[in-house]
Short mmCIF file of C-alpha atoms in Angstrom, two decimals:
data_model
loop_
_atom_site.label_atom_id
_atom_site.label_comp_id
_atom_site.label_asym_id
_atom_site.label_seq_id
_atom_site.Cartn_x
_atom_site.Cartn_y
_atom_site.Cartn_z
CA MET A 1180 23.87 -10.21 -37.28
CA ASN A 1181 26.70 -7.58 -37.27
CA ASN A 1182 24.53 -4.51 -37.85
CA PHE A 1183 21.97 -5.91 -35.36
CA LEU A 1184 25.05 -5.72 -32.86
CA LEU A 1185 26.04 -2.51 -33.60
CA ARG A 1186 22.31 -1.16 -33.46
CA TYR A 1187 21.41 -2.73 -29.98
CA GLY A 1188 24.71 -3.64 -29.01
CA ASP A 1189 24.78 -0.45 -26.23
CA ILE A 1190 21.18 -1.40 -25.17
CA ILE A 1191 21.65 -5.15 -24.61
CA LYS A 1192 24.75 -4.43 -22.74
CA LYS A 1193 23.19 -1.94 -20.43
CA THR A 1194 20.17 -4.35 -19.81
CA LEU A 1195 22.59 -7.53 -18.91
CA LEU A 1196 24.37 -5.03 -16.66
CA ILE A 1197 21.60 -3.64 -15.09
CA VAL A 1198 20.12 -7.61 -14.53
CA ALA A 1199 23.61 -8.58 -12.79
CA VAL A 1200 23.41 -5.67 -10.58
CA PHE A 1201 19.82 -7.22 -9.47
CA ILE A 1202 20.92 -10.55 -8.99
CA ILE A 1203 23.98 -9.81 -7.15
CA PHE A 1204 22.31 -7.25 -4.93
CA TYR A 1205 19.59 -9.86 -4.29
CA LEU A 1206 22.35 -12.73 -3.42
CA ILE A 1207 24.08 -10.11 -1.02
CA ILE A 1208 20.33 -8.97 0.52
CA PHE A 1209 19.09 -12.57 1.09
CA LYS A 1210 22.22 -14.96 1.25
CA ILE A 1211 25.32 -13.03 2.31
CA ILE A 1212 23.98 -10.87 4.86
CA PRO A 1213 22.16 -13.29 6.86
CA PHE A 1214 24.46 -15.84 6.70
CA LEU A 1215 26.97 -13.18 8.21
CA MET A 1216 24.77 -11.21 10.13
CA PRO A 1217 26.81 -10.96 13.48
CA PHE A 1218 29.94 -9.47 11.38
CA VAL A 1219 27.36 -7.36 9.54
CA VAL A 1220 26.03 -5.74 12.84
CA ALA A 1221 30.05 -5.81 13.93
CA LEU A 1222 30.42 -3.35 11.06
CA LEU A 1223 27.38 -1.03 11.65
CA LEU A 1224 28.70 -0.74 15.51
CA SER A 1225 32.17 -0.15 14.42
CA VAL A 1226 30.93 2.79 12.00
CA ILE A 1227 28.83 4.14 14.70
CA ILE A 1228 31.79 4.44 17.16
CA ASP A 1229 34.41 5.27 14.42
CA PRO A 1230 34.02 9.20 15.08
CA GLY A 1231 34.43 8.95 18.67
CA VAL A 1232 37.62 6.51 18.09
CA ASN A 1233 39.13 8.93 15.50
CA PHE A 1234 38.74 11.67 18.40
CA LEU A 1235 40.49 9.86 21.08
CA GLU A 1236 42.99 8.54 18.87
CA LYS A 1237 44.05 11.91 17.09
CA LYS A 1238 42.93 14.78 19.72
CA LEU A 1239 43.55 12.87 22.85
CA LYS A 1240 46.42 10.39 21.85
CA VAL A 1241 44.69 7.37 22.91
CA PRO A 1242 46.06 4.03 21.78
CA ARG A 1243 43.55 2.92 18.88
CA GLY A 1244 42.42 -0.35 20.83
CA LEU A 1245 41.96 1.19 23.67
CA ALA A 1246 40.03 4.03 22.64
CA SER A 1247 38.04 1.28 20.48
CA PHE A 1248 37.30 -0.75 23.68
CA ILE A 1249 36.03 2.36 25.80
CA LEU A 1250 33.61 3.51 22.86
CA LEU A 1251 32.25 -0.05 22.92
CA LEU A 1252 31.58 -0.11 26.45
CA ILE A 1253 29.81 3.24 26.26
CA LEU A 1254 27.75 2.11 23.08
CA ILE A 1255 26.84 -1.00 25.34
CA GLY A 1256 25.93 1.23 28.48
CA VAL A 1257 23.84 3.36 26.27
CA ILE A 1258 21.89 0.97 24.75
CA GLY A 1259 21.68 -0.98 27.67
CA SER A 1260 20.19 2.01 29.70
CA LEU A 1261 17.62 2.86 27.21
CA ILE A 1262 16.66 -0.91 27.25
CA ALA A 1263 16.40 -0.73 30.88
CA ILE A 1264 14.49 2.67 31.19
CA SER A 1265 11.71 1.45 28.45
CA ILE A 1266 11.47 -1.66 30.20
CA THR A 1267 11.37 -0.16 33.83
CA GLN A 1268 8.51 2.19 32.52
CA LEU A 1269 6.55 -0.56 31.03
CA ILE A 1270 6.88 -2.72 34.01
CA TYR A 1271 5.78 0.26 35.97
CA GLU A 1272 3.01 0.80 33.67
CA LEU A 1273 2.06 -2.91 33.41
CA SER A 1274 2.03 -3.24 37.14
CA SER A 1275 -0.58 -0.19 37.35
CA LEU A 1276 -2.60 -2.01 34.92
CA ALA A 1277 -2.67 -5.41 36.59
CA GLU A 1278 -3.59 -3.81 39.68
CA ILE A 1279 -7.27 -2.56 38.28
CA SER A 1280 -7.28 -5.86 35.98
CA THR A 1281 -8.92 -7.97 38.82
CA ASN A 1282 -12.02 -6.15 38.54
CA TYR A 1283 -12.31 -6.12 34.68
CA ALA A 1284 -11.44 -10.02 34.89
CA ASN A 1285 -14.41 -10.48 37.53
CA THR A 1286 -16.78 -8.63 35.26
CA ILE A 1287 -15.49 -10.52 31.87
CA ASN A 1288 -16.01 -13.76 33.86
CA ASP A 1289 -19.53 -13.00 35.39
CA ILE A 1290 -20.79 -12.14 31.48
CA ILE A 1291 -19.22 -15.08 30.20
CA LEU A 1292 -20.88 -17.43 32.55
CA ASN A 1293 -24.03 -15.75 31.89
CA LEU A 1294 -23.51 -16.38 28.03
CA VAL A 1295 -22.76 -19.75 28.64
CA ASP A 1296 -26.09 -20.25 30.97
CA ARG A 1297 -27.98 -18.52 27.74
CA ILE A 1298 -26.15 -20.94 25.16
CA ARG A 1299 -27.09 -23.79 27.24
CA MET A 1300 -30.89 -22.95 27.46
CA TYR A 1301 -31.47 -22.24 23.73
CA TYR A 1302 -29.07 -25.54 23.52
CA ILE A 1303 -31.33 -27.84 25.28
CA SER A 1304 -34.35 -26.97 23.07
CA LEU A 1305 -33.20 -27.43 19.90
CA PRO A 1306 -33.32 -30.88 17.64
CA PRO A 1307 -30.87 -33.39 17.94
CA ASN A 1308 -29.44 -32.88 14.41
CA ILE A 1309 -28.60 -29.25 15.18
CA THR A 1310 -27.37 -30.14 18.54
CA SER A 1311 -24.74 -32.88 16.97
CA LEU A 1312 -23.43 -29.97 14.50
CA ILE A 1313 -23.11 -27.38 17.54
CA GLU A 1314 -20.95 -30.59 19.12
CA SER A 1315 -19.08 -30.99 16.11
CA ASN A 1316 -18.40 -27.31 15.49
CA MET A 1317 -17.26 -26.91 19.39
CA GLN A 1318 -14.92 -30.23 19.35
CA SER A 1319 -13.08 -28.59 16.20
CA ILE A 1320 -13.11 -25.34 18.23
CA LEU A 1321 -11.29 -26.99 21.04
CA ASN A 1322 -8.95 -29.05 18.60
CA TYR A 1323 -8.04 -25.24 17.27
CA ILE A 1324 -7.10 -24.27 20.92
CA SER A 1325 -5.37 -27.35 21.63
CA LEU A 1326 -3.33 -26.94 18.53
CA PHE A 1327 -2.54 -23.43 19.21
CA ALA A 1328 -1.25 -24.45 22.96
CA LYS A 1329 1.08 -26.93 21.42
CA ASN A 1330 2.37 -24.73 18.76
CA LEU A 1331 2.71 -21.82 21.55
CA ALA A 1332 4.19 -24.40 23.89
CA THR A 1333 6.88 -25.38 20.93
CA TRP A 1334 7.60 -21.83 20.29
CA LEU A 1335 8.57 -21.27 23.76
CA LEU A 1336 10.81 -24.34 23.86
CA ASN A 1337 12.26 -22.88 20.59
CA PHE A 1338 13.12 -20.06 22.09
CA ALA A 1339 14.59 -21.10 24.93
CA THR A 1340 16.81 -23.60 23.02
CA LYS A 1341 17.62 -20.73 21.16
CA LEU A 1342 18.93 -18.28 23.75
CA PRO A 1343 22.37 -19.68 24.38
CA ASN A 1344 23.04 -19.39 20.58
CA PHE A 1345 21.81 -15.78 20.98
CA PHE A 1346 24.39 -14.76 23.48
CA PHE A 1347 26.98 -16.82 21.60
CA MET A 1348 26.54 -14.41 18.48
CA THR A 1349 26.35 -11.38 20.76
CA LEU A 1350 29.74 -12.00 21.93
CA ILE A 1351 30.77 -12.87 18.38
CA THR A 1352 29.33 -9.76 17.39
CA LEU A 1353 31.06 -7.35 19.96
CA VAL A 1354 34.44 -9.12 19.77
CA ALA A 1355 33.83 -8.72 15.68
CA THR A 1356 33.15 -4.78 16.66
CA PHE A 1357 36.25 -4.23 18.90
CA PHE A 1358 38.52 -5.71 15.89
CA ILE A 1359 36.87 -4.17 12.98
CA SER A 1360 37.30 -0.95 14.85
CA LYS A 1361 40.70 -1.51 16.12
CA ASP A 1362 42.42 -2.50 13.04
CA LYS A 1363 40.30 -0.20 10.74
CA GLN A 1364 43.27 0.99 8.42
CA LEU A 1365 44.60 -2.51 8.63
CA ILE A 1366 41.29 -3.73 7.21
CA LEU A 1367 40.63 -1.20 4.63
CA ASP A 1368 44.74 -1.72 3.41
CA PHE A 1369 44.05 -5.08 2.76
CA ILE A 1370 41.12 -4.59 0.83
CA LYS A 1371 42.58 -2.08 -1.29
CA ARG A 1372 45.47 -4.37 -2.26
CA GLN A 1373 43.01 -6.80 -3.61
CA ILE A 1374 41.15 -4.60 -6.33
CA PRO A 1375 42.69 -2.59 -9.23
CA SER A 1376 43.63 0.69 -8.38
CA HIS A 1377 41.33 2.56 -10.73
CA TRP A 1378 38.60 1.04 -8.78
CA ALA A 1379 39.79 2.77 -5.42
CA GLN A 1380 38.27 5.96 -6.09
CA HIS A 1381 35.19 4.62 -7.43
CA ALA A 1382 34.78 2.11 -4.25
CA LYS A 1383 35.39 5.22 -1.75
CA ASN A 1384 32.65 7.18 -3.54
CA ILE A 1385 30.19 4.26 -3.18
CA GLN A 1386 31.02 3.71 0.31
CA VAL A 1387 30.10 7.37 1.21
CA ASP A 1388 27.27 7.65 -0.54
CA LEU A 1389 25.97 4.26 0.81
CA LEU A 1390 26.66 5.07 4.41
CA LYS A 1391 25.07 8.60 4.01
CA THR A 1392 22.22 6.78 2.60
CA PHE A 1393 21.98 4.07 5.56
CA PHE A 1394 21.74 6.76 8.21
CA GLY A 1395 19.81 8.86 6.39
CA TYR A 1396 17.15 5.85 6.34
CA LEU A 1397 17.45 5.26 9.82
CA ARG A 1398 17.13 8.98 10.69
CA ALA A 1399 13.83 8.72 8.53
CA ALA A 1400 12.76 5.49 10.40
CA ALA A 1401 13.03 6.88 13.65
CA THR A 1402 11.28 10.47 12.74
CA ILE A 1403 8.36 8.40 11.31
CA MET A 1404 8.14 6.43 14.46
CA LEU A 1405 8.27 9.28 16.87
CA ILE A 1406 5.91 10.86 14.93
CA THR A 1407 3.53 8.34 14.72
CA PHE A 1408 4.13 7.68 18.69
CA LEU A 1409 3.36 11.44 19.45
CA GLN A 1410 0.04 10.98 17.44
CA VAL A 1411 -1.21 8.01 18.95
CA SER A 1412 -0.07 9.19 22.49
CA ILE A 1413 -1.77 12.33 22.82
CA GLY A 1414 -4.64 11.19 20.56
CA LEU A 1415 -5.29 8.63 23.52
CA ALA A 1416 -4.78 11.02 26.07
CA MET A 1417 -7.31 13.27 24.81
CA ILE A 1418 -9.78 10.57 24.19
CA GLY A 1419 -9.23 9.95 27.73
CA PHE A 1420 -7.22 6.42 28.11
CA ASP A 1421 -5.14 5.57 31.16
CA TYR A 1422 -1.56 4.68 30.15
CA PRO A 1423 -1.09 6.30 26.83
CA PHE A 1424 2.48 6.30 27.07
CA LEU A 1425 2.22 2.01 27.23
CA LEU A 1426 -0.55 1.98 24.34
CA GLY A 1427 1.05 4.53 22.14
CA LEU A 1428 4.54 2.76 22.20
CA LEU A 1429 2.65 -0.84 21.40
CA VAL A 1430 1.00 0.86 18.40
CA THR A 1431 4.13 2.67 16.99
CA ILE A 1432 5.85 -0.76 17.09
CA VAL A 1433 3.01 -2.71 15.42
CA ASP A 1434 2.73 0.18 13.06
CA ALA A 1435 6.55 -0.26 12.19
CA LEU A 1436 5.74 -3.88 10.83
CA PRO A 1437 4.83 -3.46 7.34
CA VAL A 1438 2.77 -6.80 7.50
CA LEU A 1439 0.38 -5.46 10.18
CA GLY A 1440 0.38 -1.81 10.64
CA SER A 1441 -1.60 0.38 13.17
CA GLY A 1442 -4.86 -1.05 12.29
CA ALA A 1443 -3.90 -4.45 13.42
CA VAL A 1444 -4.65 -2.60 17.02
CA MET A 1445 -6.82 -0.03 16.47
CA ILE A 1446 -9.16 -1.36 14.08
CA PRO A 1447 -10.30 -4.40 16.59
CA TRP A 1448 -10.15 -2.13 19.48
CA ALA A 1449 -12.42 0.62 17.74
CA LEU A 1450 -15.02 -2.35 16.91
CA TYR A 1451 -14.69 -3.97 20.31
CA ASN A 1452 -15.54 -0.44 21.96
CA ILE A 1453 -18.70 -0.16 19.31
CA ILE A 1454 -19.63 -3.54 20.08
CA MET A 1455 -19.79 -2.61 24.04
CA LYS A 1456 -21.82 0.51 23.34
CA ASN A 1457 -18.91 2.72 23.89
CA TYR A 1458 -19.76 4.45 20.61
CA MET A 1459 -17.97 7.58 20.96
CA VAL A 1460 -14.90 6.24 22.11
CA GLY A 1461 -15.05 3.63 18.81
CA ILE A 1462 -15.46 6.61 16.74
CA TYR A 1463 -12.68 8.42 17.95
CA LEU A 1464 -10.42 5.53 17.64
CA LEU A 1465 -11.17 5.04 14.27
CA ILE A 1466 -10.70 8.92 13.37
CA LEU A 1467 -7.33 8.69 15.30
CA TYR A 1468 -6.31 5.82 13.22
CA GLY A 1469 -7.31 7.36 9.84
CA LEU A 1470 -4.98 10.54 10.93
CA VAL A 1471 -2.02 7.93 11.43
CA VAL A 1472 -2.79 6.50 8.16
CA VAL A 1473 -3.05 9.66 6.31
CA VAL A 1474 -0.26 10.96 8.12
CA ARG A 1475 1.93 8.32 7.78
CA GLN A 1476 1.04 8.09 3.78
CA MET A 1477 1.97 11.71 3.42
CA ILE A 1478 5.31 12.03 5.26
CA GLU A 1479 7.04 8.61 4.55
CA PRO A 1480 7.67 9.06 0.83
CA LYS A 1481 8.99 12.77 1.43
CA ILE A 1482 10.88 12.25 4.67
CA VAL A 1483 12.59 8.74 3.22
CA GLY A 1484 13.11 10.22 0.03
CA GLU A 1485 14.89 13.29 1.50
CA SER A 1486 16.87 11.36 3.60
CA ILE A 1487 18.41 8.94 1.13
CA GLY A 1488 18.43 11.48 -1.67
CA LEU A 1489 15.61 10.30 -3.75
CA HIS A 1490 12.67 12.07 -5.37
CA PRO A 1491 9.40 11.17 -3.32
CA LEU A 1492 7.75 9.91 -6.31
CA VAL A 1493 10.79 7.54 -7.02
CA THR A 1494 10.69 6.51 -3.53
CA LEU A 1495 7.16 5.61 -3.54
CA LEU A 1496 7.54 3.59 -6.78
CA SER A 1497 10.45 1.65 -5.34
CA MET A 1498 8.45 1.00 -2.24
CA PHE A 1499 5.59 -0.50 -4.34
CA ILE A 1500 7.84 -2.69 -6.55
CA GLY A 1501 9.61 -3.67 -3.68
CA VAL A 1502 6.46 -4.87 -1.89
CA LYS A 1503 5.62 -6.79 -4.88
CA LEU A 1504 8.61 -8.73 -5.71
CA PHE A 1505 9.99 -8.98 -1.91
CA GLY A 1506 6.41 -8.82 0.10
CA ALA A 1507 7.20 -6.40 3.61
CA LEU A 1508 10.88 -6.25 3.20
CA GLY A 1509 10.39 -4.55 -0.22
CA LEU A 1510 9.62 -1.41 1.74
CA ILE A 1511 13.37 -1.25 2.81
CA ILE A 1512 14.74 -3.33 -0.04
CA GLY A 1513 13.07 -1.47 -3.28
CA PRO A 1514 14.41 2.42 -1.96
CA VAL A 1515 17.77 0.95 -0.78
CA PHE A 1516 18.35 -0.75 -4.09
CA VAL A 1517 17.70 2.30 -6.36
CA VAL A 1518 20.12 4.19 -3.81
CA VAL A 1519 22.42 1.14 -4.67
CA PHE A 1520 22.10 1.52 -8.46
CA LYS A 1521 22.50 5.67 -8.18
CA ALA A 1522 25.77 5.13 -6.53
CA LEU A 1523 26.82 2.87 -9.03
CA GLN A 1524 25.98 5.41 -11.77
CA LYS A 1525 27.82 7.76 -9.89
CA ALA A 1526 30.88 5.99 -10.05
CA GLU A 1527 30.57 5.49 -13.66
CA ILE A 1528 30.20 1.42 -13.01
CA ILE A 1529 26.35 1.39 -14.72
CA PRO A 1530 25.95 4.07 -17.74
CA PRO A 1531 23.77 7.29 -16.30
CA TRP A 1532 20.49 7.93 -17.49
CA LYS A 1533 20.82 10.32 -20.22
#
């Protein structure tokens, strides 16, 4: 037994340490962060405004509390302005689209009525057993539609009931951001007093690495979304679609959702055009979708890897394993776990690779 421990003890210790890190990481991501989400967002916002707060405090001699309040107001104003501009542009394009939608609605209504008349003609001439089967299937479809309407109404009701809670959480987040920014040094001193002195430098190194990685990942995600938006918008404009900004934004938002991707919009759109005998438009949309997918697959591992300091192959592998273990969120969790693991190795908390 002693010989076994001498021979394999170091490997066992490292393995148990890695498993412990993985379990702690899992608990933080899926248990602690969701439970404390307003304070996590507040911490991120305080980090964003911290350089400006430091500048006002040290260069212009503004009291830190006042500086935090001013920068928080500016941040809220910038975010609110961006949202307002985006919503205004969307409303403008949607209003323009609504003006021409009446003609399309009338045309679609005529097509549906014509189709119903044709179905009725065939339906009357069918044998009774087949008509009863059709009626049964139609009743099932109506039941599904009724269930969908009921679920939609329930979702809207739940959304409405959650609005007060959303505003309450937003208020908590803003107040917490102010106090975290205002009392930054007081909070840091308290945390330092709770940990052994020789851990302080390790904690600082880990903090720097993780913050650098976090903002690098945000920059990478924004870059990928911008490239996708430009591709789709320019492609739709070249095909000849109206409102390429609105459509490009829609495809980009859907593309950012790992579960769906741009194919959830562009493939049905292309098939619809092919069915309606707009063959070239459908083919162009499929070509554009293929370009979006190819470019994304080529640039994502490289951009994300360079932004968070990982080799593209390691980034790709971590994304793959993350998706297998955690589903869609694994695309983010996988690389983040590798970065945390590297930071712990750099701080000599976990033995580095040979």
